[in-house]
Coordinates of C-alpha atoms in Angstrom, one line a residue:
M79 CA 69.5 14.7 -23.1
N80 CA 69.2 17.3 -25.8
S81 CA 65.4 18.0 -26.5
R82 CA 66.2 17.2 -30.4
K83 CA 67.1 13.6 -29.3
I84 CA 64.1 12.8 -27.4
T85 CA 61.6 13.7 -30.3
A86 CA 61.1 10.0 -31.1
V87 CA 60.5 9.0 -27.6
I88 CA 58.2 11.8 -27.2
A89 CA 56.1 10.5 -30.1
A90 CA 55.8 7.2 -28.8
V91 CA 55.0 8.2 -25.3
C92 CA 52.3 10.5 -26.6
L93 CA 50.6 7.8 -28.6
A94 CA 50.9 5.1 -25.7
S95 CA 50.0 7.1 -22.9
A96 CA 49.5 10.8 -23.2
L97 CA 46.0 11.2 -24.7
V98 CA 43.6 12.6 -22.3
S99 CA 39.8 12.6 -22.2
C100 CA 37.6 15.7 -23.0
S101 CA 36.1 15.1 -19.8
N102 CA 39.2 16.6 -18.3
I103 CA 38.5 20.1 -19.7
A104 CA 38.1 22.5 -17.0
Q105 CA 35.0 24.3 -15.9
D106 CA 34.7 27.7 -15.1
D107 CA 35.4 27.3 -11.3
K108 CA 38.5 25.0 -11.6
E109 CA 41.8 26.4 -10.8
T110 CA 44.8 26.1 -12.9
A111 CA 47.9 24.4 -11.9
P112 CA 50.7 26.7 -10.8
V113 CA 53.2 27.7 -13.6
S114 CA 54.9 30.3 -13.7
E115 CA 51.8 33.9 -33.3
N116 CA 49.9 34.6 -39.3
A117 CA 49.6 37.3 -41.5
A118 CA 51.2 38.4 -38.2
A119 CA 52.8 35.2 -37.0
T120 CA 52.8 31.7 -38.4
E121 CA 53.0 28.5 -36.2
A122 CA 53.9 24.9 -36.5
V123 CA 51.4 22.3 -35.7
T124 CA 52.6 22.2 -31.9
G125 CA 52.7 26.0 -31.8
T126 CA 56.3 26.5 -33.1
P127 CA 57.7 25.9 -36.5
S128 CA 60.0 23.3 -37.1
E129 CA 63.4 23.7 -38.8
E130 CA 62.1 21.7 -41.8
T131 CA 58.9 23.8 -42.3
I132 CA 60.0 27.3 -41.3
A133 CA 62.0 28.2 -44.3
A134 CA 59.5 27.0 -46.9
A135 CA 56.1 27.5 -45.2
E136 CA 55.5 31.1 -46.4
E137 CA 56.4 30.3 -50.1
T138 CA 54.2 27.2 -49.8
E139 CA 51.3 29.0 -48.6
K140 CA 51.5 31.6 -51.5
H141 CA 51.1 28.6 -54.0
Y142 CA 47.9 27.2 -52.3
E143 CA 45.2 26.7 -54.9
A144 CA 41.8 27.2 -53.6
P145 CA 38.9 25.0 -54.5
S146 CA 36.3 26.3 -56.9
A147 CA 33.1 27.6 -55.4
I148 CA 30.5 24.9 -54.9
E149 CA 26.8 25.2 -55.9
Y150 CA 25.7 25.4 -52.2
P151 CA 28.6 27.2 -50.5
D152 CA 26.9 28.1 -47.3
K153 CA 25.8 24.9 -45.8
R154 CA 25.2 25.2 -42.1
L155 CA 26.1 22.5 -39.8
E156 CA 24.8 21.6 -36.3
L157 CA 27.2 19.8 -34.1
S158 CA 25.9 17.4 -31.4
G159 CA 28.5 18.2 -28.7
D160 CA 29.4 14.6 -28.5
H161 CA 33.1 13.7 -29.1
D162 CA 32.2 10.3 -30.6
D163 CA 30.2 11.9 -33.3
I164 CA 32.4 12.0 -36.4
I165 CA 31.2 13.9 -39.5
K166 CA 32.9 13.6 -42.9
V167 CA 32.3 17.1 -44.6
D168 CA 31.4 16.6 -48.2
E169 CA 31.0 20.4 -49.0
N170 CA 32.1 23.6 -47.6
S171 CA 30.1 24.2 -44.6
Y172 CA 30.0 26.5 -41.5
V173 CA 29.1 26.1 -37.7
E174 CA 28.0 29.3 -35.9
G175 CA 29.3 29.1 -32.4
D176 CA 29.4 31.2 -29.4
G177 CA 31.4 34.2 -30.5
F178 CA 32.9 32.3 -33.3
Y179 CA 32.4 30.6 -36.7
L180 CA 34.0 27.3 -37.7
F181 CA 34.4 27.6 -41.6
I182 CA 35.1 23.8 -42.7
L183 CA 36.7 23.0 -45.8
K184 CA 35.1 20.1 -48.0
G185 CA 37.0 16.9 -47.3
S186 CA 37.5 17.7 -43.6
T187 CA 36.5 15.5 -40.7
V188 CA 35.1 17.0 -37.6
R189 CA 33.8 15.8 -34.2
G190 CA 30.6 16.8 -32.5
D191 CA 32.3 18.5 -29.8
Y192 CA 34.5 20.9 -31.8
A193 CA 32.4 24.0 -31.1
V194 CA 32.3 23.1 -27.4
N195 CA 36.1 22.8 -27.4
V196 CA 36.5 26.2 -28.8
R197 CA 34.4 28.0 -26.5
R198 CA 35.9 26.5 -23.5
V199 CA 39.3 27.5 -24.7
M200 CA 38.2 31.0 -25.4
D201 CA 36.7 31.2 -21.9
E202 CA 39.9 30.0 -20.2
L203 CA 42.1 32.5 -22.3
E204 CA 39.8 35.4 -21.1
K205 CA 40.2 34.3 -17.4
L206 CA 43.9 33.8 -18.0
Y207 CA 44.6 37.3 -19.1
G208 CA 41.4 39.4 -17.9
M209 CA 40.8 40.4 -21.6
S210 CA 37.6 39.8 -23.9
F211 CA 37.3 38.3 -27.3
D212 CA 34.7 41.0 -28.0
M213 CA 34.9 42.7 -31.2
T214 CA 37.1 46.1 -31.2
D215 CA 38.3 48.5 -33.9
Y216 CA 41.5 46.1 -34.3
A217 CA 39.3 43.1 -35.4
D218 CA 40.1 42.8 -39.1
E219 CA 40.3 40.0 -41.9
D220 CA 41.9 39.3 -45.2
D221 CA 40.8 37.4 -48.2
W222 CA 40.8 33.9 -46.8
K223 CA 37.3 33.2 -48.3
D224 CA 38.7 33.3 -51.7
V225 CA 42.1 32.1 -51.0
Y226 CA 41.1 29.1 -49.2
Y227 CA 37.1 28.4 -50.1
G228 CA 36.9 29.5 -53.5
G229 CA 34.5 32.3 -52.6
S230 CA 32.2 30.5 -50.2
F231 CA 30.8 32.4 -47.0
K232 CA 30.6 35.6 -48.8
D233 CA 27.8 36.8 -46.6
I234 CA 28.7 35.3 -43.3
N235 CA 30.4 37.0 -40.4
T236 CA 30.9 40.1 -42.6
D237 CA 30.7 42.5 -39.5
F238 CA 33.3 40.1 -37.5
A239 CA 30.6 39.5 -35.0
G240 CA 32.7 36.3 -34.2
I241 CA 36.2 34.9 -34.6
S242 CA 36.5 33.3 -38.1
I243 CA 38.3 29.9 -37.7
L244 CA 39.2 28.2 -40.7
V245 CA 39.0 24.3 -40.6
M246 CA 40.7 22.1 -43.1
P247 CA 42.8 18.9 -43.5
D248 CA 46.5 19.0 -43.3
P249 CA 47.8 18.8 -46.8
G250 CA 51.1 17.5 -45.7
D251 CA 52.9 19.8 -47.9
G252 CA 54.7 22.0 -45.0
T253 CA 52.0 24.6 -44.7
I254 CA 51.3 25.4 -41.2
E255 CA 48.6 27.0 -38.9
W256 CA 48.5 30.7 -38.2
A257 CA 46.4 33.5 -36.7
W258 CA 45.7 36.9 -37.5
K259 CA 43.6 39.7 -36.2
N260 CA 40.5 38.2 -36.4
E261 CA 41.0 34.8 -38.0
V262 CA 42.6 31.5 -37.2
K263 CA 43.7 28.7 -39.8
L264 CA 43.8 25.2 -38.0
F265 CA 43.8 21.6 -39.3
D266 CA 40.6 19.6 -38.7
T267 CA 42.6 17.3 -36.0
D268 CA 43.7 20.2 -34.0
L269 CA 40.3 20.5 -32.7
D270 CA 40.2 17.0 -31.4
C271 CA 40.7 17.6 -27.5
E272 CA 42.1 14.1 -27.5
G273 CA 44.4 14.5 -30.1
M274 CA 48.1 15.2 -30.4
T275 CA 47.8 18.9 -31.3
F276 CA 45.0 20.6 -29.4
D277 CA 47.6 23.0 -27.7
T278 CA 47.8 24.6 -31.1
V279 CA 44.4 25.9 -30.4
Y280 CA 45.2 27.4 -27.2
H281 CA 48.2 29.2 -28.8
E282 CA 46.5 30.6 -32.1
L283 CA 43.3 31.7 -30.1
A284 CA 45.7 33.5 -27.7
H285 CA 47.1 35.3 -30.5
V286 CA 43.7 36.6 -31.6
L287 CA 42.5 37.7 -28.1
R288 CA 45.6 39.8 -27.9
M289 CA 45.3 41.3 -31.1
H290 CA 41.8 42.3 -30.3
Q291 CA 43.2 44.5 -27.7
G292 CA 45.5 46.9 -30.0
E293 CA 48.0 46.8 -32.8
S294 CA 50.9 44.2 -32.9
L295 CA 53.3 44.4 -30.0
G296 CA 55.9 42.6 -32.2
Q297 CA 56.9 39.0 -32.6
V298 CA 58.6 38.7 -29.2
M299 CA 55.6 39.9 -27.3
E300 CA 52.8 38.1 -29.3
E301 CA 54.7 34.8 -29.4
G302 CA 55.3 35.2 -25.7
V303 CA 51.9 36.0 -24.9
A304 CA 50.6 32.9 -27.1
L305 CA 53.3 30.2 -25.5
Y306 CA 52.4 31.4 -22.0
A307 CA 48.8 30.6 -22.6
Q308 CA 49.4 27.5 -24.4
D309 CA 51.4 26.2 -21.2
K310 CA 48.8 27.5 -18.6
L311 CA 45.9 26.1 -20.6
A312 CA 47.6 22.7 -21.1
R313 CA 47.7 22.5 -17.3
T314 CA 44.2 23.8 -16.7
F315 CA 42.9 20.9 -19.1
V316 CA 45.4 18.2 -18.0
Y317 CA 46.8 18.1 -21.3
P318 CA 50.3 16.9 -22.3
D319 CA 51.8 20.0 -24.1
W320 CA 55.2 18.3 -25.5
S321 CA 56.2 21.0 -27.6
I322 CA 57.2 23.1 -24.5
I323 CA 60.1 20.8 -24.1
Q324 CA 62.0 22.7 -26.5
Y325 CA 62.4 25.7 -24.1
I326 CA 63.4 23.6 -21.1
D327 CA 66.9 23.5 -19.4
T328 CA 67.2 21.4 -16.4
E329 CA 70.1 19.8 -14.5
D330 CA 68.7 16.5 -15.2
G331 CA 69.0 16.1 -18.8
F332 CA 66.7 18.5 -20.7
T333 CA 68.7 21.1 -22.5
S334 CA 67.4 24.0 -24.7
A335 CA 69.2 24.8 -28.0
Y336 CA 68.8 28.4 -26.8
D337 CA 71.4 30.2 -24.4
H338 CA 69.6 32.9 -22.5
S339 CA 72.7 34.2 -21.1
E340 CA 72.7 36.9 -23.9
I341 CA 69.5 38.1 -22.2
V342 CA 71.1 38.5 -18.9
E343 CA 74.0 40.4 -20.5
D344 CA 71.8 42.9 -22.4
P345 CA 68.0 42.3 -22.0
E346 CA 66.7 45.4 -23.5
G347 CA 69.2 45.5 -26.6
V348 CA 68.2 41.7 -27.4
F349 CA 64.7 42.4 -27.2
A350 CA 65.2 45.1 -29.8
E351 CA 67.2 43.0 -31.8
V352 CA 65.0 39.8 -31.7
M353 CA 61.7 41.6 -32.5
T354 CA 63.2 43.2 -35.6
E355 CA 65.1 40.3 -37.1
E356 CA 63.7 37.9 -39.9
R357 CA 62.0 34.8 -38.6
N358 CA 64.2 31.7 -38.7
A359 CA 65.0 28.4 -37.3
A360 CA 66.7 29.5 -34.1
Q361 CA 63.2 30.9 -33.0
R362 CA 64.8 33.5 -30.7
N363 CA 61.5 35.4 -30.6
Y364 CA 59.8 32.4 -29.1
Q365 CA 62.5 31.8 -26.6
Y366 CA 62.8 35.3 -25.4
G367 CA 59.0 35.5 -25.6
I368 CA 57.8 32.7 -23.4
R369 CA 60.7 33.6 -20.7
F370 CA 59.7 37.4 -20.7
V371 CA 55.8 37.0 -20.6
T372 CA 56.4 34.2 -17.8
F373 CA 58.5 37.0 -15.8
L374 CA 56.0 39.7 -16.5
M375 CA 53.0 37.6 -15.2
E376 CA 54.8 36.7 -12.1
E377 CA 56.3 39.9 -11.3
Y378 CA 53.5 42.4 -12.4
G379 CA 50.2 40.4 -12.0
P380 CA 47.8 38.6 -14.2
D381 CA 46.5 41.8 -15.8
V382 CA 50.0 43.2 -17.2
I383 CA 49.2 42.1 -20.7
L384 CA 46.0 43.8 -20.6
K385 CA 47.7 47.1 -19.2
I386 CA 50.3 46.9 -21.8
S387 CA 47.8 46.6 -24.5
E388 CA 45.6 49.6 -23.1
V389 CA 48.7 51.8 -23.0
S390 CA 49.7 50.8 -26.6
R391 CA 46.5 52.2 -27.8
G392 CA 47.8 55.8 -26.9
Y393 CA 50.7 55.4 -29.4
E394 CA 51.2 55.0 -33.2
F395 CA 53.7 52.4 -34.2
G396 CA 54.4 49.5 -36.2
E397 CA 55.3 45.9 -35.2
N398 CA 58.9 46.6 -35.8
D399 CA 59.1 49.9 -33.8
A400 CA 61.1 48.4 -31.1
D401 CA 61.8 51.8 -29.4
T402 CA 58.1 52.7 -29.1
I403 CA 57.2 49.1 -27.9
I404 CA 59.9 49.3 -25.4
E405 CA 58.6 52.6 -24.2
I406 CA 55.1 51.2 -24.0
I407 CA 56.2 48.0 -22.0
K408 CA 57.9 50.4 -19.5
T409 CA 55.1 52.8 -19.3
A410 CA 52.9 49.9 -18.3
T411 CA 55.2 48.2 -15.8
S412 CA 58.4 50.1 -14.6
D413 CA 61.4 51.9 -16.0
D414 CA 63.5 49.2 -14.9
V415 CA 61.5 46.2 -16.2
F416 CA 64.2 44.8 -18.4
E417 CA 66.8 45.0 -15.7
R418 CA 64.4 43.2 -13.4
F419 CA 63.8 40.4 -16.0
A420 CA 67.5 39.8 -16.3
A421 CA 67.8 39.6 -12.6
W422 CA 64.8 37.2 -12.4
L423 CA 65.9 34.9 -15.4
P424 CA 68.3 32.4 -14.0
K425 CA 66.4 31.3 -10.9
G426 CA 63.1 32.2 -12.3
W427 CA 63.4 30.0 -15.5
D428 CA 64.9 27.4 -13.6
A429 CA 61.7 27.2 -11.5
F430 CA 59.5 27.3 -14.5
C431 CA 61.5 24.3 -16.0
N432 CA 61.4 22.2 -13.0
D433 CA 57.9 22.8 -12.6
Y434 CA 57.0 22.0 -16.2
V435 CA 59.0 18.6 -16.1
S436 CA 57.4 17.8 -12.6
Y437 CA 53.8 18.3 -14.4
M438 CA 54.8 16.3 -17.4
R439 CA 56.0 13.4 -15.4
Q440 CA 52.2 12.1 -15.3
F441 CA 52.3 11.6 -19.1
G442 CA 55.6 9.5 -19.0
L443 CA 58.2 12.2 -19.4

């Protein structure tokens, strides 16, 4: 069955049987199950943009009308940690967490465990990639305080002591979540660990973690890092990550819209082509990225993204500088990394797909 045709089925199954308790969030000593982007990269609710939103999202975002600054713009909230506590936020407010701030737009609804959920996701991401959310020279922010909050929070987190997490209701106008060097925009429902889009938190925070390590490695690598983390953390938290289905090909009915035979034929050439093309509904950057990072992690070890990031610090390049980014990847791995990827891809991706389907059976797939 083509993945597009199972969307309605997935939604029904999710509502009926796929919600999981926050109590399933892994502790530090729990092992993950085996598995195998934003000013820099925008995302859809599930981690990738839909065909209906991707073309209009950037234009819609430009026309966002920020609310006026309120009389008491810096109200601080203290969250209980209890998932059952529901707070309707009636003025722009913030929560200071461990290594992050939640900046909550007036009109949002939050739960008492949102700060706990964020910290646990950050911990698991650091463990997964062996990288740290600690501030670096690469941490930076734009004018989100004016754009989204009408000038609130001017004196908070000015030194980037923590990640700025923008929390707001979904306006339902096609705008989407995103991440940049030290900031993430999320909808208030995304942070609900029993909700339908908690995997968005894994994805967007993974972007920030990677971008704290160095300059952007381009859309293929950045999306691959975020998607790989999205899948791995879903398994760690025993969470049903339905959005990964769009990448799955199996002999028993799941068909991805992407034909990765082009990678097998010219892996390095396709990498350069995809990372420099405009974002579009085909989403080749996501499709190539999740396959490539899965391969890198399996072939070169769990610290490979850290190594690539460290090597990148010795170069001057832009996010569309394919030649330099390819050189960085080869220096951190091997000269034949793309040839090895092409050789791995058919059987290696089959194994990933079958493993994903097997994992998702418990949620009704």
